[in-house]
Tab-separated table of C-alpha atoms in Angstrom:
chain	number	residue	atom	x	y	z
A	115	MET	CA	-29.873	9.924	-28.111
A	116	PHE	CA	-29.221	13.295	-26.658
A	117	PHE	CA	-25.447	12.197	-25.548
A	118	SER	CA	-23.508	9.795	-27.533
A	119	LYS	CA	-21.033	7.675	-25.521
A	120	LYS	CA	-18.637	7.828	-28.434
A	121	THR	CA	-18.275	11.710	-28.070
A	122	LYS	CA	-19.097	11.955	-24.090
A	123	GLY	CA	-16.987	10.468	-21.285
A	124	PHE	CA	-18.794	8.796	-18.669
A	125	PHE	CA	-17.057	7.851	-15.222
A	126	VAL	CA	-18.330	6.037	-12.082
A	127	GLU	CA	-16.463	5.401	-8.724
A	128	SER	CA	-18.050	2.868	-6.184
A	129	SER	CA	-17.102	2.363	-3.047
A	130	ASP	CA	-18.419	1.475	0.453
A	131	HIS	CA	-18.816	5.119	1.403
A	132	ALA	CA	-20.070	6.562	-1.794
A	133	VAL	CA	-20.685	6.547	-5.454
A	134	PHE	CA	-19.215	9.380	-7.352
A	135	LEU	CA	-20.291	10.100	-11.140
A	136	GLY	CA	-18.635	12.299	-13.646
A	137	ARG	CA	-19.253	13.301	-17.385
A	138	THR	CA	-16.682	14.879	-19.447
A	139	SER	CA	-17.289	16.689	-22.902
A	140	HIS	CA	-14.969	14.145	-24.616
A	141	LEU	CA	-13.628	10.833	-23.721
A	142	VAL	CA	-9.861	11.671	-24.676
A	143	ALA	CA	-8.492	15.179	-23.809
A	144	PRO	CA	-8.646	18.094	-24.327
A	145	PHE	CA	-12.029	18.145	-22.804
A	146	THR	CA	-14.127	19.739	-20.026
A	147	ILE	CA	-15.342	18.337	-17.023
A	148	GLU	CA	-19.183	18.904	-17.220
A	149	ASP	CA	-20.735	17.440	-14.273
A	150	LEU	CA	-19.669	15.615	-11.038
A	151	ARG	CA	-21.947	14.128	-8.480
A	152	GLU	CA	-22.080	11.934	-5.497
A	153	CYS	CA	-24.623	9.543	-3.827
A	154	PRO	CA	-24.764	7.204	-0.806
A	155	PRO	CA	-23.861	3.808	-1.411
A	156	ASP	CA	-26.426	0.960	-1.497
A	157	ASP	CA	-29.358	3.586	-2.442
A	158	SER	CA	-30.641	2.505	-5.835
A	159	GLU	CA	-33.110	5.166	-6.209
A	160	ALA	CA	-30.748	7.995	-5.457
A	161	LEU	CA	-28.159	6.467	-7.818
A	162	ALA	CA	-30.926	6.135	-10.522
A	163	GLU	CA	-31.529	9.794	-10.067
A	164	ALA	CA	-27.988	10.831	-10.407
A	165	ILE	CA	-27.521	8.745	-13.396
A	166	SER	CA	-30.561	10.596	-14.974
A	167	GLN	CA	-28.989	13.832	-13.939
A	168	VAL	CA	-25.333	12.887	-15.465
A	169	TYR	CA	-26.733	11.081	-18.585
A	170	PRO	CA	-30.279	12.922	-19.278
A	171	GLY	CA	-30.251	11.386	-22.815
A	172	LYS	CA	-30.396	7.899	-21.425
A	173	ASN	CA	-33.310	6.000	-22.993
A	174	ALA	CA	-35.542	4.686	-20.543
A	175	GLY	CA	-34.367	1.200	-19.325
A	176	GLY	CA	-30.885	1.782	-21.143
A	177	TYR	CA	-27.626	1.414	-19.527
A	178	LEU	CA	-24.857	4.064	-18.743
A	179	HIS	CA	-21.981	2.959	-20.569
A	180	ALA	CA	-18.904	4.054	-18.447
A	181	THR	CA	-15.305	3.715	-17.106
A	182	VAL	CA	-15.822	2.369	-13.586
A	183	GLY	CA	-13.396	2.211	-10.806
A	184	VAL	CA	-14.304	-0.086	-7.866
A	185	TYR	CA	-12.943	-0.909	-4.573
A	186	PRO	CA	-13.795	-4.662	-3.670
A	187	GLU	CA	-13.091	-5.516	0.135
A	188	LYS	CA	-10.546	-8.523	-0.852
A	189	ARG	CA	-8.918	-6.653	-3.622
A	190	LEU	CA	-4.900	-7.211	-3.875
A	191	VAL	CA	-2.999	-4.167	-4.239
A	192	ARG	CA	0.748	-5.371	-3.158
A	193	ARG	CA	4.009	-4.127	-4.215
A	194	HIS	CA	6.672	-6.895	-4.247
A	195	SER	CA	10.349	-7.396	-5.484
A	196	VAL	CA	10.070	-10.274	-7.779
A	197	GLU	CA	13.271	-12.580	-8.217
A	198	VAL	CA	14.384	-11.971	-12.116
A	199	ARG	CA	16.204	-15.353	-12.183
A	200	ARG	CA	12.867	-17.122	-11.385
A	201	ILE	CA	10.084	-15.675	-13.340
A	202	LYS	CA	10.418	-17.762	-16.317
A	203	GLU	CA	9.402	-20.721	-13.639
A	204	PRO	CA	5.777	-21.653	-14.358
A	205	SER	CA	5.242	-22.039	-10.669
A	206	TYR	CA	6.943	-18.878	-9.541
A	207	PHE	CA	3.984	-16.539	-9.575
A	208	ALA	CA	1.547	-18.842	-8.097
A	209	GLU	CA	4.065	-19.454	-5.394
A	210	VAL	CA	4.417	-15.575	-4.436
A	211	CYS	CA	0.649	-15.603	-4.361
A	212	SER	CA	0.198	-18.332	-1.932
A	213	GLN	CA	3.373	-17.636	0.045
A	214	GLN	CA	3.613	-13.544	0.187
A	215	PHE	CA	-0.296	-12.914	-0.219
A	216	ARG	CA	-1.964	-15.916	1.257
A	217	ILE	CA	-4.137	-16.109	-1.915
A	218	GLU	CA	-4.995	-19.036	-4.754
A	219	GLN	CA	-3.696	-17.461	-7.825
A	220	ASP	CA	-6.389	-19.400	-9.816
A	221	LYS	CA	-9.149	-18.158	-7.866
A	222	PHE	CA	-8.165	-14.326	-8.646
A	223	SER	CA	-8.025	-11.996	-11.482
A	224	LEU	CA	-4.559	-10.613	-11.472
A	225	ALA	CA	-2.470	-8.135	-13.309
A	226	ILE	CA	1.268	-7.450	-12.691
A	227	ILE	CA	2.162	-3.912	-13.221
A	228	ASN	CA	5.398	-2.032	-12.965
A	229	ALA	CA	5.465	-0.171	-9.304
A	230	ASN	CA	7.026	2.936	-10.932
A	231	ASP	CA	4.794	3.931	-13.848
A	232	GLY	CA	2.131	1.469	-13.897
A	233	SER	CA	2.902	-0.299	-17.104
A	234	ASP	CA	2.177	-3.662	-17.797
A	235	PHE	CA	4.822	-5.949	-16.190
A	236	ASP	CA	6.687	-7.944	-19.163
A	237	ALA	CA	8.309	-11.006	-17.842
A	238	ALA	CA	9.824	-11.706	-21.227
A	239	LYS	CA	11.798	-8.716	-20.745
A	240	ALA	CA	11.885	-8.332	-16.988
A	241	GLN	CA	13.785	-4.811	-16.921
A	242	GLN	CA	12.465	-3.886	-13.499
A	243	LYS	CA	11.770	-6.153	-10.639
A	244	GLU	CA	9.728	-3.974	-8.405
A	245	VAL	CA	6.176	-4.688	-9.230
A	246	ILE	CA	2.625	-4.580	-8.220
A	247	PHE	CA	0.338	-7.257	-8.141
A	248	CYS	CA	-3.195	-6.271	-8.305
A	249	GLY	CA	-6.574	-8.082	-8.628
A	250	LEU	CA	-9.516	-9.491	-7.013
A	251	PRO	CA	-11.231	-12.790	-6.697
A	252	THR	CA	-13.056	-14.154	-9.517
A	253	ASP	CA	-16.198	-14.385	-7.928
A	254	GLU	CA	-15.990	-10.953	-6.431
A	255	SER	CA	-15.549	-9.821	-9.816
A	256	ASP	CA	-18.447	-11.339	-11.141
A	257	ALA	CA	-20.549	-9.887	-8.070
A	258	VAL	CA	-19.329	-6.409	-8.735
A	259	GLN	CA	-20.082	-6.401	-12.425
A	260	LYS	CA	-23.482	-8.021	-11.777
A	261	GLY	CA	-24.122	-4.971	-8.987
A	262	LEU	CA	-23.302	-2.561	-11.725
A	263	LEU	CA	-25.475	-3.970	-13.995
A	264	ASP	CA	-28.484	-4.351	-11.709
A	265	ASN	CA	-27.857	-0.482	-11.350
A	266	LYS	CA	-28.050	0.230	-15.051
A	267	ILE	CA	-24.303	0.884	-15.271
A	268	TYR	CA	-22.570	-1.170	-18.145
A	269	PRO	CA	-18.747	-1.045	-17.489
A	270	GLU	CA	-17.019	-0.610	-20.595
A	271	ARG	CA	-13.846	-0.483	-18.454
A	272	LEU	CA	-13.396	-1.790	-14.848
A	273	GLU	CA	-10.721	-0.892	-13.065
A	274	LEU	CA	-9.472	-1.112	-9.178
A	275	GLY	CA	-9.893	2.451	-8.039
A	276	SER	CA	-6.799	1.826	-5.977
A	277	ILE	CA	-4.496	1.783	-9.048
A	278	ALA	CA	-6.076	4.889	-10.640
A	279	THR	CA	-5.698	6.651	-7.616
A	280	LEU	CA	-2.212	5.864	-6.720
A	281	GLY	CA	-1.049	6.834	-10.271
A	282	ALA	CA	-2.845	10.306	-9.777
A	283	VAL	CA	-1.114	10.979	-6.602
A	284	VAL	CA	2.384	10.124	-8.213
A	285	GLU	CA	1.746	12.186	-11.036
A	286	TRP	CA	0.636	15.014	-8.975
A	287	LEU	CA	3.859	14.415	-6.736
A	288	ALA	CA	5.789	14.679	-9.849
A	289	PHE	CA	3.881	17.660	-11.420
A	290	THR	CA	4.552	19.579	-8.139
A	291	LYS	CA	7.983	18.574	-8.163
A	292	SER	CA	7.491	17.261	-4.536
A	293	LYS	CA	10.237	15.099	-3.224
A	294	THR	CA	8.111	14.062	-0.022
A	295	PRO	CA	7.230	10.486	0.304
A	296	THR	CA	3.438	10.365	0.811
A	297	LEU	CA	1.449	8.019	2.765
A	298	VAL	CA	-2.163	7.228	1.019
A	299	LEU	CA	-4.650	5.785	3.021
A	300	GLU	CA	-7.980	3.774	1.891
A	301	ILE	CA	-9.821	3.006	4.996
A	302	SER	CA	-12.757	0.800	4.679
A	303	ALA	CA	-15.266	-0.569	7.266
A	304	GLU	CA	-12.990	-4.137	7.702
A	305	SER	CA	-9.455	-3.036	6.687
A	306	THR	CA	-7.303	-0.380	5.307
A	307	HIS	CA	-4.846	-0.204	2.566
A	308	SER	CA	-1.682	1.751	3.141
A	309	PHE	CA	0.560	3.052	0.226
A	310	ILE	CA	3.908	4.957	0.378
A	311	VAL	CA	4.319	6.730	-2.720
A	312	THR	CA	6.857	9.393	-4.217
A	313	ALA	CA	7.082	11.006	-7.844
A	314	SER	CA	8.937	7.837	-8.647
A	315	GLY	CA	6.171	5.532	-8.232
A	316	VAL	CA	4.662	3.357	-5.702
A	317	GLU	CA	7.631	2.372	-2.766
A	318	ALA	CA	5.522	0.576	-0.382
A	319	SER	CA	2.366	-1.388	0.475
A	320	ARG	CA	0.673	-2.685	3.193
A	321	PRO	CA	-2.693	-4.078	4.209
A	322	ILE	CA	-3.818	-3.339	7.786
A	323	PRO	CA	-6.325	-5.402	9.304
A	324	GLN	CA	-8.129	-2.782	11.285
A	325	GLY	CA	-10.855	-0.406	9.402
A	326	LEU	CA	-13.540	1.769	10.740
A	327	ASN	CA	-15.625	-0.771	12.515
A	328	SER	CA	-12.646	-1.341	14.698
A	329	MET	CA	-13.382	1.800	16.316
A	330	ILE	CA	-17.154	1.080	17.090
A	331	PRO	CA	-16.402	-1.046	20.473
A	332	ILE	CA	-14.115	1.712	21.762
A	333	VAL	CA	-16.833	4.411	21.042
A	334	GLN	CA	-19.454	2.194	22.873
A	335	LYS	CA	-17.109	1.759	25.853
A	336	GLU	CA	-15.904	5.420	26.185
A	337	LEU	CA	-19.544	6.830	25.824
A	338	GLY	CA	-21.449	3.976	27.974
A	339	LEU	CA	-23.592	3.002	25.037
A	340	LYS	CA	-25.980	0.050	25.490
A	341	ASP	CA	-24.469	-1.679	22.521
A	342	GLU	CA	-22.357	-1.600	19.491
A	343	GLU	CA	-25.304	-0.488	17.037
A	344	ALA	CA	-25.968	2.593	18.809
A	345	ALA	CA	-22.300	3.334	18.918
A	346	ARG	CA	-22.260	2.711	14.914
A	347	LYS	CA	-25.084	5.059	14.350
A	348	LEU	CA	-23.522	7.755	16.427
A	349	PHE	CA	-19.857	7.297	14.953
A	350	TYR	CA	-21.390	7.645	11.372
A	351	SER	CA	-23.874	10.250	12.217
A	352	ASN	CA	-21.710	13.139	12.587
A	353	THR	CA	-23.657	14.553	15.616
A	354	PHE	CA	-21.026	14.195	18.258
A	355	ASP	CA	-17.354	15.515	18.168
A	356	PHE	CA	-14.926	12.709	18.115
A	357	THR	CA	-12.096	14.802	17.614
A	358	GLY	CA	-10.817	14.421	21.339
A	359	MET	CA	-11.377	10.907	21.025
A	360	GLY	CA	-9.516	10.540	17.979
A	361	PRO	CA	-6.181	9.359	19.367
A	362	LEU	CA	-7.900	6.614	21.323
A	363	LEU	CA	-9.917	5.324	18.283
A	364	ILE	CA	-6.746	5.006	16.260
A	365	LYS	CA	-4.484	3.729	18.700
A	366	ARG	CA	-4.206	-0.044	17.460
A	367	PHE	CA	-4.370	1.291	13.817
A	368	LEU	CA	-1.671	3.611	14.528
A	369	LYS	CA	0.882	0.994	15.753
A	370	GLU	CA	0.464	-0.903	12.271
A	371	LEU	CA	0.731	2.710	10.447
A	372	GLN	CA	4.153	3.434	12.420
A	373	SER	CA	5.477	0.044	11.985
A	374	SER	CA	5.134	0.180	8.136
A	375	ILE	CA	6.477	3.757	7.872
A	376	GLY	CA	9.401	3.182	10.302
A	377	PHE	CA	10.324	-0.153	8.046
A	378	TYR	CA	10.321	2.137	5.083
A	379	GLU	CA	12.290	5.094	6.552
A	380	VAL	CA	14.874	2.605	7.903
A	381	GLN	CA	15.206	0.990	4.178
A	382	THR	CA	15.299	4.228	2.384
A	383	GLY	CA	16.711	7.154	4.790
A	384	GLN	CA	13.522	9.207	3.787
A	385	SER	CA	11.024	10.423	5.733
A	386	VAL	CA	7.222	10.340	5.090
A	387	GLY	CA	6.131	13.773	5.321
A	388	GLN	CA	2.468	13.868	4.392
A	389	MET	CA	-0.668	11.598	3.849
A	390	VAL	CA	-3.800	11.749	2.149
A	391	SER	CA	-7.205	9.632	2.704
A	392	THR	CA	-9.307	9.028	-0.166
A	393	GLN	CA	-11.662	6.910	0.964
A	394	LEU	CA	-13.322	8.402	3.874
A	395	PRO	CA	-16.851	8.830	4.289
A	396	ALA	CA	-17.676	12.843	4.196
A	397	LYS	CA	-18.694	12.810	7.985
A	398	LEU	CA	-15.590	11.158	9.035
A	399	VAL	CA	-13.044	13.323	7.239
A	400	TRP	CA	-11.799	14.605	10.587
A	401	LEU	CA	-9.972	11.215	10.936
A	402	ASP	CA	-7.423	12.120	8.206
A	403	ARG	CA	-6.404	15.044	10.608
A	404	ALA	CA	-6.348	12.817	13.820
A	405	ILE	CA	-4.116	10.300	12.145
A	406	SER	CA	-1.689	12.668	10.226
A	407	GLY	CA	-1.528	14.551	13.558
A	408	ALA	CA	-0.498	11.127	15.621
A	409	LEU	CA	1.836	10.597	12.956
A	410	GLY	CA	3.387	13.838	13.167
A	411	ILE	CA	3.156	14.621	9.482
A	412	THR	CA	1.038	17.016	7.512
A	413	SER	CA	-2.304	16.413	5.851
A	414	ALA	CA	-1.861	16.810	2.252
A	415	LYS	CA	-4.002	19.346	0.253
A	416	ILE	CA	-4.051	18.263	-3.300
A	417	ASP	CA	-5.279	20.622	-5.660
A	418	PRO	CA	-5.691	18.721	-8.800
A	419	VAL	CA	-6.633	21.818	-10.956
A	420	PRO	CA	-3.263	22.905	-12.224
A	421	TRP	CA	-2.003	19.306	-12.543
A	422	LEU	CA	-5.479	18.866	-14.858
A	423	LYS	CA	-5.093	21.941	-16.916
A	424	ALA	CA	-1.567	20.833	-17.877
A	425	LEU	CA	-3.372	17.616	-19.327
A	426	GLN	CA	-6.126	19.840	-20.992
A	427	ILE	CA	-8.640	18.981	-18.730
A	428	THR	CA	-10.795	22.101	-17.890
A	429	ILE	CA	-12.580	22.297	-14.758
A	430	PRO	CA	-15.683	25.134	-14.837
A	431	GLU	CA	-15.985	27.381	-11.723
A	432	ASN	CA	-19.050	25.676	-10.506
A	433	LEU	CA	-17.122	22.272	-10.028
A	434	LEU	CA	-14.138	23.438	-8.217
A	435	ARG	CA	-15.274	22.523	-4.878
A	436	HIS	CA	-15.814	18.810	-5.759
A	437	ALA	CA	-12.577	18.715	-7.931
A	438	GLN	CA	-10.505	19.610	-4.920
A	439	ASP	CA	-12.174	17.358	-2.298
A	440	ALA	CA	-9.630	14.301	-1.724
A	441	ARG	CA	-12.648	12.299	-1.949
A	442	TYR	CA	-13.316	12.996	-5.505
A	443	LEU	CA	-9.704	12.286	-6.340
A	444	GLY	CA	-10.164	8.606	-7.551
A	445	LEU	CA	-12.869	9.536	-9.853
A	446	LEU	CA	-10.787	12.425	-11.350
A	447	ALA	CA	-7.908	9.617	-11.823
A	448	LEU	CA	-9.949	7.598	-13.921
A	449	MET	CA	-10.515	10.398	-16.415
A	450	VAL	CA	-6.685	10.848	-16.298
A	451	GLN	CA	-5.965	7.157	-16.867
A	452	HIS	CA	-6.744	7.675	-20.866
A	453	HIS	CA	-3.609	9.811	-21.103
A	454	VAL	CA	-0.186	8.375	-21.967
A	455	SER	CA	1.927	11.136	-21.136
A	456	HIS	CA	2.736	12.893	-18.057
A	457	ALA	CA	1.673	16.653	-17.316
A	458	VAL	CA	4.281	19.165	-17.428
A	459	PRO	CA	4.033	22.420	-15.721
A	460	ALA	CA	3.407	25.091	-18.534
A	461	GLU	CA	6.493	27.085	-17.487
A	462	GLU	CA	8.581	24.143	-18.740
A	463	LYS	CA	6.937	23.491	-21.979
A	464	LYS	CA	8.575	25.212	-24.916
């Protein structure tokens, strides 16, 4: 075999909008990122070609063994303040799931992590009460893994991409010494996951029942199109400038966001000053500017290169453009998850 999975690192991020693939010179830093690629979702031929480019030594019919990040539609990523005095009650967490998140615990693959650093929550010690419940329906987990295997990807490690991405934003804010609370949006077809994070961790989370599809009927109405399918094709085609229509398209969506941000700002006395959208299709990145503009905050320009360099991760010149694209942040975050220490600016190292 040309590449050994024991020495090379392979990473895949799969969402509704795209599949991103990467190869690193080693699995654990120090390493160099050797390749970054993107292909459309639901295109098995394009994915097979991308895999052959990232992993040219793969035997015919073999599998790409990779760390994989996924964004299932029904994923749960919710911050919650647990009642420390009740955590040893056998029914407590099931009660939180049913009453707070409207899910059945026994039908979900769940994990509970600390909201400040992503470490596993230890109910026996319970030193922190701010946690994140994360997981997905068991049947959806099975379907996700089957889909990966059908496309010749063997997930040696399967993660919710949301968790890896949030961890990367928190680390980046800490590395750049930013004190600005940051809105992170993951906008999918049917819904949106919104988070407020700082260098101290995930401060707030809220699912929003509107996604990109909620904008289609507005496009149809405003442009006088015959049906929603025609509106959908135009919306996703990037052949029409929707920038001027942006405020109208996000009107309902904006109310939910403003409510979430307002509650956080009243509770903490801090103002959300910037945002980043990590899950938009390439042709709809203008929505990031439309949303940030409507909220009166800036669109964060995350340059991960200095941060990754501090983690001994090197990005060659020919891959800088990809690495500095917010849509690749989730893939880079998967690479960083193998590290246990925070990045420190070079000038602070002794």
